[in-house]
Coordinates of C-alpha atoms in Angstrom, one line a residue:
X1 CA 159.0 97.0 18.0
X2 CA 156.6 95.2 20.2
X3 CA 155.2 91.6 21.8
X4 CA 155.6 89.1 19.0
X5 CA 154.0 86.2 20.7
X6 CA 153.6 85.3 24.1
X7 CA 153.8 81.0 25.2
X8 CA 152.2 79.8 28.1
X9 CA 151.8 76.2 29.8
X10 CA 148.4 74.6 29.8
X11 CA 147.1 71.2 30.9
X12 CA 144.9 69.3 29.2
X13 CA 145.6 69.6 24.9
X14 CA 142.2 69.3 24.2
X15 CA 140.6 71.5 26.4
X16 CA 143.1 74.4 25.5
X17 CA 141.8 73.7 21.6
X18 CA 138.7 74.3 22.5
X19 CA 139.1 77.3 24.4
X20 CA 141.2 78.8 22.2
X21 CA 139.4 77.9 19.2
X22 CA 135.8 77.1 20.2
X23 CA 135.4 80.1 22.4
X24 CA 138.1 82.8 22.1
X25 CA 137.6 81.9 18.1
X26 CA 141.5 82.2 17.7
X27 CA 142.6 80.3 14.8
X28 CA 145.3 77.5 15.0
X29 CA 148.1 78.3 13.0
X30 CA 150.6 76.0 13.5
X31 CA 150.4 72.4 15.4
X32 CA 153.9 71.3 16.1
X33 CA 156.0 70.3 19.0
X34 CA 158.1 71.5 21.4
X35 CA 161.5 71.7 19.7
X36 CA 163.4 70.9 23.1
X37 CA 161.1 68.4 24.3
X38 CA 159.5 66.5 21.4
X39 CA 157.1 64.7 23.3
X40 CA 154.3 67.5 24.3
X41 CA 153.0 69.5 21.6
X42 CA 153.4 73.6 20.4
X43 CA 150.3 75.0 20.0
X44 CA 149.8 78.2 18.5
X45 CA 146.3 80.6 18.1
X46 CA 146.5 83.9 15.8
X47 CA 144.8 85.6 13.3
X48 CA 144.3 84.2 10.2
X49 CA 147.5 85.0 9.0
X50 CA 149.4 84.3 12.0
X51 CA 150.7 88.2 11.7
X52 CA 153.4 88.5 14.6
X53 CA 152.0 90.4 17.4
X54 CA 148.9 88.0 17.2
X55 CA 149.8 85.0 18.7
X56 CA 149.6 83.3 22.3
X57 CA 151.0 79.7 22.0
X58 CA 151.2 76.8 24.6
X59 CA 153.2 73.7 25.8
X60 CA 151.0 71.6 27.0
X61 CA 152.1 69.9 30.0
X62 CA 148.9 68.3 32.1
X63 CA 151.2 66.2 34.1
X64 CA 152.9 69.3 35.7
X65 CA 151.4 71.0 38.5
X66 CA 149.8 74.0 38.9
X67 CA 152.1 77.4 39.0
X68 CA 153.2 78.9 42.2
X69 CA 152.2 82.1 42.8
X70 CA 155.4 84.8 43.1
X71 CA 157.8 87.3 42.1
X72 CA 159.6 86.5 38.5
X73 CA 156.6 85.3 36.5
X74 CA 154.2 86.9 34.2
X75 CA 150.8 87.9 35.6
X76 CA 148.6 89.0 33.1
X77 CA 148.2 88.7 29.3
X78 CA 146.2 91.7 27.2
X79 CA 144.5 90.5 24.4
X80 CA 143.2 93.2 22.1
X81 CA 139.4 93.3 21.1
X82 CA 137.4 96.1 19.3
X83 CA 136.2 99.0 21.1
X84 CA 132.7 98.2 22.5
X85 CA 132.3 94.2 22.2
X86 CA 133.1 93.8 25.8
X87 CA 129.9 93.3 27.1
X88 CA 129.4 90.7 24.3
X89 CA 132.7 88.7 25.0
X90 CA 131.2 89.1 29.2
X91 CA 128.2 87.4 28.5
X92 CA 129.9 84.8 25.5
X93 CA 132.5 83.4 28.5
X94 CA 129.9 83.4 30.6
X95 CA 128.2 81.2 28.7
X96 CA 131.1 79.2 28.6
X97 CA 131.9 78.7 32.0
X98 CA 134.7 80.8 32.3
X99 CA 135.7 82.9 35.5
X100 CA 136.0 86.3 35.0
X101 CA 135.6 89.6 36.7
X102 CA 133.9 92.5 36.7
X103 CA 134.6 94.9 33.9
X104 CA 137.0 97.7 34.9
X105 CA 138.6 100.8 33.6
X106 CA 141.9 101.6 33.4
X107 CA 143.8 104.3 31.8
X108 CA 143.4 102.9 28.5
X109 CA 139.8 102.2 28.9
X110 CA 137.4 99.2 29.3
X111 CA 139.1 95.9 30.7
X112 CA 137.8 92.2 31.5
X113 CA 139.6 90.0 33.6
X114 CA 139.5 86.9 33.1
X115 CA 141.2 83.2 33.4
X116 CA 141.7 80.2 30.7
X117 CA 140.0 76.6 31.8
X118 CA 143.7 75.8 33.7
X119 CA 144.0 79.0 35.6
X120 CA 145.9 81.9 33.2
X121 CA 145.1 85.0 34.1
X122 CA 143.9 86.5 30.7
X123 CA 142.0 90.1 30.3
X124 CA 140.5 91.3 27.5
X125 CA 141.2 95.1 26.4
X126 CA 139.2 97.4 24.1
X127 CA 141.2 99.3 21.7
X128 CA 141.4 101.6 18.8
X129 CA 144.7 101.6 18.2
X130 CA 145.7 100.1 14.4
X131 CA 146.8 96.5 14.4
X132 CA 148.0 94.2 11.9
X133 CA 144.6 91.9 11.4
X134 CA 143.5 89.9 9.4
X135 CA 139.9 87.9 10.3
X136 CA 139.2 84.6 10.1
X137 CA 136.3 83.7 8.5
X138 CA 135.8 80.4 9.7
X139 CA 136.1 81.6 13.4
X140 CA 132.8 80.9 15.8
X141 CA 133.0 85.0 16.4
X142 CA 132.0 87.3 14.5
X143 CA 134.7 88.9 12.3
X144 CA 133.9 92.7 14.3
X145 CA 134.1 91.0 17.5
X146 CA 137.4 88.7 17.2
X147 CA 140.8 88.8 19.1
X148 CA 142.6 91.3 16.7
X149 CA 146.1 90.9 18.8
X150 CA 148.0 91.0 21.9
X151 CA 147.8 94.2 24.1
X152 CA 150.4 94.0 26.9
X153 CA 151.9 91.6 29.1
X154 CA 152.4 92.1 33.2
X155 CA 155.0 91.0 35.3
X156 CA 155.4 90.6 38.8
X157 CA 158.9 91.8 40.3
X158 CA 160.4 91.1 44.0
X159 CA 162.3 94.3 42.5
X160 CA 161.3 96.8 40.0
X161 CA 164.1 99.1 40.0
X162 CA 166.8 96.4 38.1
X163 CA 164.0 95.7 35.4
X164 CA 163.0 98.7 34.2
X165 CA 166.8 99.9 34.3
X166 CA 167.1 97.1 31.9
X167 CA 164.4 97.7 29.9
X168 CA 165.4 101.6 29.2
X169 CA 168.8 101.6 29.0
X170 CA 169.2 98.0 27.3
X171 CA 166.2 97.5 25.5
X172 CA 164.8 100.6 25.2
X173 CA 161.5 100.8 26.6
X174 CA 160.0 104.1 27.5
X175 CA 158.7 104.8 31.1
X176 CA 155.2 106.0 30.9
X177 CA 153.9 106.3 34.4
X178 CA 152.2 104.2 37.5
X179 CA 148.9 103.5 37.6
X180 CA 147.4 101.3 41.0
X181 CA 150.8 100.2 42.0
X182 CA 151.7 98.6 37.5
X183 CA 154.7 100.7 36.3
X184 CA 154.2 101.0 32.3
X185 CA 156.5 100.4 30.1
X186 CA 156.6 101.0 26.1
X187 CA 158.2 100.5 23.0
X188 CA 157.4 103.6 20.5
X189 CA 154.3 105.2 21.6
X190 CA 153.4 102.0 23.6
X191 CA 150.3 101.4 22.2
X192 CA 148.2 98.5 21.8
X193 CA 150.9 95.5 21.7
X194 CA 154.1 97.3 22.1
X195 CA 153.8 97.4 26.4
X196 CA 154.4 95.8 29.6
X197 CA 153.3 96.5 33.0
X198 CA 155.3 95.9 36.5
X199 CA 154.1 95.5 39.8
X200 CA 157.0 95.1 42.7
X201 CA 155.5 92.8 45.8
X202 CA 159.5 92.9 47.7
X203 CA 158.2 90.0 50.3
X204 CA 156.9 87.5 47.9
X205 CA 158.7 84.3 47.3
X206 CA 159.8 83.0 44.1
X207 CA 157.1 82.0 41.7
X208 CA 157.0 78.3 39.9
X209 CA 156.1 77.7 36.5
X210 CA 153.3 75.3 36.3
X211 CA 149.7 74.7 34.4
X212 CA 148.4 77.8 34.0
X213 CA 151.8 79.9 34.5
X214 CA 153.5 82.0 31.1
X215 CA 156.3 80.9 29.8
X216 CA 157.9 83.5 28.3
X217 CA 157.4 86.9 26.3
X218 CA 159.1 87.2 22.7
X219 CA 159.5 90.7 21.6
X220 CA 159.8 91.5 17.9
X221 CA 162.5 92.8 15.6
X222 CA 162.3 93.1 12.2
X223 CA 165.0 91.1 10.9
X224 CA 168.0 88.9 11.6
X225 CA 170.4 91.8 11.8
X226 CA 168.3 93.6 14.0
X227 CA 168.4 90.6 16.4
X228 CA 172.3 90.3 16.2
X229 CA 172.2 94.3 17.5
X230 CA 169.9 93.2 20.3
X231 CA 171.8 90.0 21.4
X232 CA 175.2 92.0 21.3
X233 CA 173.8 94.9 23.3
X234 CA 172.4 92.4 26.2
X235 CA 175.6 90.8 25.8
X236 CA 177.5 94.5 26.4
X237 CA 175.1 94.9 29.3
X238 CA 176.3 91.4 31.2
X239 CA 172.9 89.9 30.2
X240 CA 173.0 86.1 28.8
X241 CA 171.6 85.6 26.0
X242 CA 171.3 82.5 24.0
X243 CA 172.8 81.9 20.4
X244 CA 170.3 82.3 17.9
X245 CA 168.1 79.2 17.2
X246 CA 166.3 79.2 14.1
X247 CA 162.6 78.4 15.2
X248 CA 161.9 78.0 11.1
X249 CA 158.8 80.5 10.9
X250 CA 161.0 82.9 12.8
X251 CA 164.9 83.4 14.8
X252 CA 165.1 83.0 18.6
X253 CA 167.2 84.4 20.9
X254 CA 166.6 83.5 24.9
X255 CA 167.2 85.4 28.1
X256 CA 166.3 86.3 31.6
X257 CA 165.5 89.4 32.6
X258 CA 167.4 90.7 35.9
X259 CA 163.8 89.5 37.9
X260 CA 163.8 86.4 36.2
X261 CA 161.6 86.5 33.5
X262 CA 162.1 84.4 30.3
X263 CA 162.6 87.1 27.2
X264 CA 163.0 86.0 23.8
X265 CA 163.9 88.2 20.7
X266 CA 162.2 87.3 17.6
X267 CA 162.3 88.0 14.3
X268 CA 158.9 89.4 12.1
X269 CA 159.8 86.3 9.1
X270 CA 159.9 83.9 7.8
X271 CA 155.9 83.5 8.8
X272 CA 154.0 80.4 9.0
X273 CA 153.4 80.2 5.8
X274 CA 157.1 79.2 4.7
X275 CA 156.0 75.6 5.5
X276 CA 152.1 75.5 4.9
X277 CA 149.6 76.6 2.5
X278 CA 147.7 79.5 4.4
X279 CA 144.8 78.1 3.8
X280 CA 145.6 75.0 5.7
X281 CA 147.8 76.1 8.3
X282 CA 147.6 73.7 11.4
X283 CA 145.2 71.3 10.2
X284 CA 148.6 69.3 10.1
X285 CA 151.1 68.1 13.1
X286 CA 154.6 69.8 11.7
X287 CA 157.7 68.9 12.9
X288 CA 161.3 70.6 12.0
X289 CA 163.6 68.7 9.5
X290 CA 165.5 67.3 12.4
X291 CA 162.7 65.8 13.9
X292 CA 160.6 64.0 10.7
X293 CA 163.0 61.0 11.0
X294 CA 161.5 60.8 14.4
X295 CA 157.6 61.8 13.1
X296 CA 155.9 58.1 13.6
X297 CA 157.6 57.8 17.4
X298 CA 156.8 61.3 18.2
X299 CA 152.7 61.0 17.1
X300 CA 152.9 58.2 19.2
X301 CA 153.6 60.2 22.5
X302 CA 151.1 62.8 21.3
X303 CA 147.2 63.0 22.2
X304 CA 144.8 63.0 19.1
X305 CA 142.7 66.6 18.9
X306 CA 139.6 67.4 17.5
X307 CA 139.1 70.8 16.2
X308 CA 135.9 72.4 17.8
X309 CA 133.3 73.5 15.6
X310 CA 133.6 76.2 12.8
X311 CA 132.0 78.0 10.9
X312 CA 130.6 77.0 7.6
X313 CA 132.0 73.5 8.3

């Protein structure tokens, strides 16, 4: 039904709190780990009620190097904002030392390009279009100005023609046209959070995940049977997908795209809140049940982080 999160790789832990806290004004909604490699942490900014569709999350790795430019990686991530705050959030990263570009229009309207202290390329997006929101009060921007959810991912493709056969007769995504060489893709009506965006560039080599590179894009369904339908249908359609892995605020299930893209299916529950109070969610490193035995040896590997300051606090 659309983008349900979207994880990336940053460097430093620290540094990507405070961006995505002290300046974007996301909220942290969960603190946790990586579930297949315990010793870097899962970090993951939404609105206040972590609503699916919300959140960007990161591993991050600062002993990795940096991503290598190619085809089969993600190149941009929309996040939404209100219609006209764009010349406030211009001036706001500004201010905090971010590079970003000119404001630009595309066919949905005003855009700002942008990238993240270790080099992802990030835009902001104006939009109208109704979102499941919820502000957070305690976030150092203004409740009418704040990050109300992710808009649309891009991808970079050696070859478009295999993906988007994929993503209309497999997945079903509607094609919606080609603007400045990015083929659109939708779910619905493909509005705000429910599209993705190719570009084919046939003589690029491979790209390399690395600081500053996504990860992958989870798409949402609404339930655990729904996800069943979508893993047997990738399975009818020679895709590879993985068994479902219970994720414990929501059901996994992993592929590649034909380009090479990491896909995950996700289910819209349980939430966050299935294992926090919402009122505290991730002031608190949480760990699954398999890993608590491990919870002293695991804090261990892990840097201590300050949370930048709030509002009210």
């Amino acid at each position: 039904t659309g983008i349900h999160h979207i994880t990336c790789i940053a460097g430093d832990a620290q540094e990507n709190l405070d961006f995505y806290v002290g300046v974007l004004g996301m909220r942290l909604v969960k603190r946790s780990v990586n579930q297949d490699a315990p010793g870097t942490y899962h970090l993951f900014y939404a609105d206040t009620d972590g609503h699916p569709g919300s959140d960007i999350t990161f591993f991050p790795w600062p002993e990795m190097g940096p991503l290598r430019q190619g085809s089969g990686l993600g190149a941009e991530i929309g996040l939404a904002v209100p219609a006209g705050t764009l010349g406030w959030w211009s001036e706001r990263l500004t201010r905090a030392g971010a590079v970003l570009s000119s404001i630009e229009t595309r066919r949905d309207g005003r855009v700002l390009p942008f990238t993240d202290p270790h080099g992802l390329e990030l835009a902001l997006v104006e939009t109208s279009d109704p979102r499941e929101f919820t502000a957070w009060e305690r976030s150092p921007v203004p409740t009418d100005h704040q990050i109300i959810g992710l808009n649309h991912v891009r991808l970079a493709e050696r070859e478009l023609a295999p993906t988007a056969a994929f993503l209309v007769d497999v997945l079903g995504f509607k094609a919606m046209g080609e603007e400045g060489g990015w083929h659109r893709f939708g779910l619905g009506a493909g509005t705000s959070g429910r599209y993705l965006e190719m570009r084919e560039i046939p003589n690029a080599r491979r790209g390399q995940w690395g600081v500053g590179a996504m990860h992958h894009v989870a798409w949402r369904v609404p339930d655990d049977e729904a996800e069943v339908a979508v893993q047997e249908t990738i399975l009818a359609a020679h895709g590879r997908p993985t068994e479902v892995i219970d994720r414990f605020w929501f059901k996994s299930v992993y592929f590649k795209e034909p380009g090479g893209v990491l896909f995950e299916i996700a289910t819209d529950g349980p939430g966050f809140a299935v294992d926090e109070y919402p009122g505290t969610l991730g002031e608190q490193l949480v760990l699954p049940p398999w890993l608590e035995p491990q919870r002293a040896s695991i804090r261990a590997q892990l840097p201590p982080l300050r949370m930048p300051a709030l509002r009210g606090a």
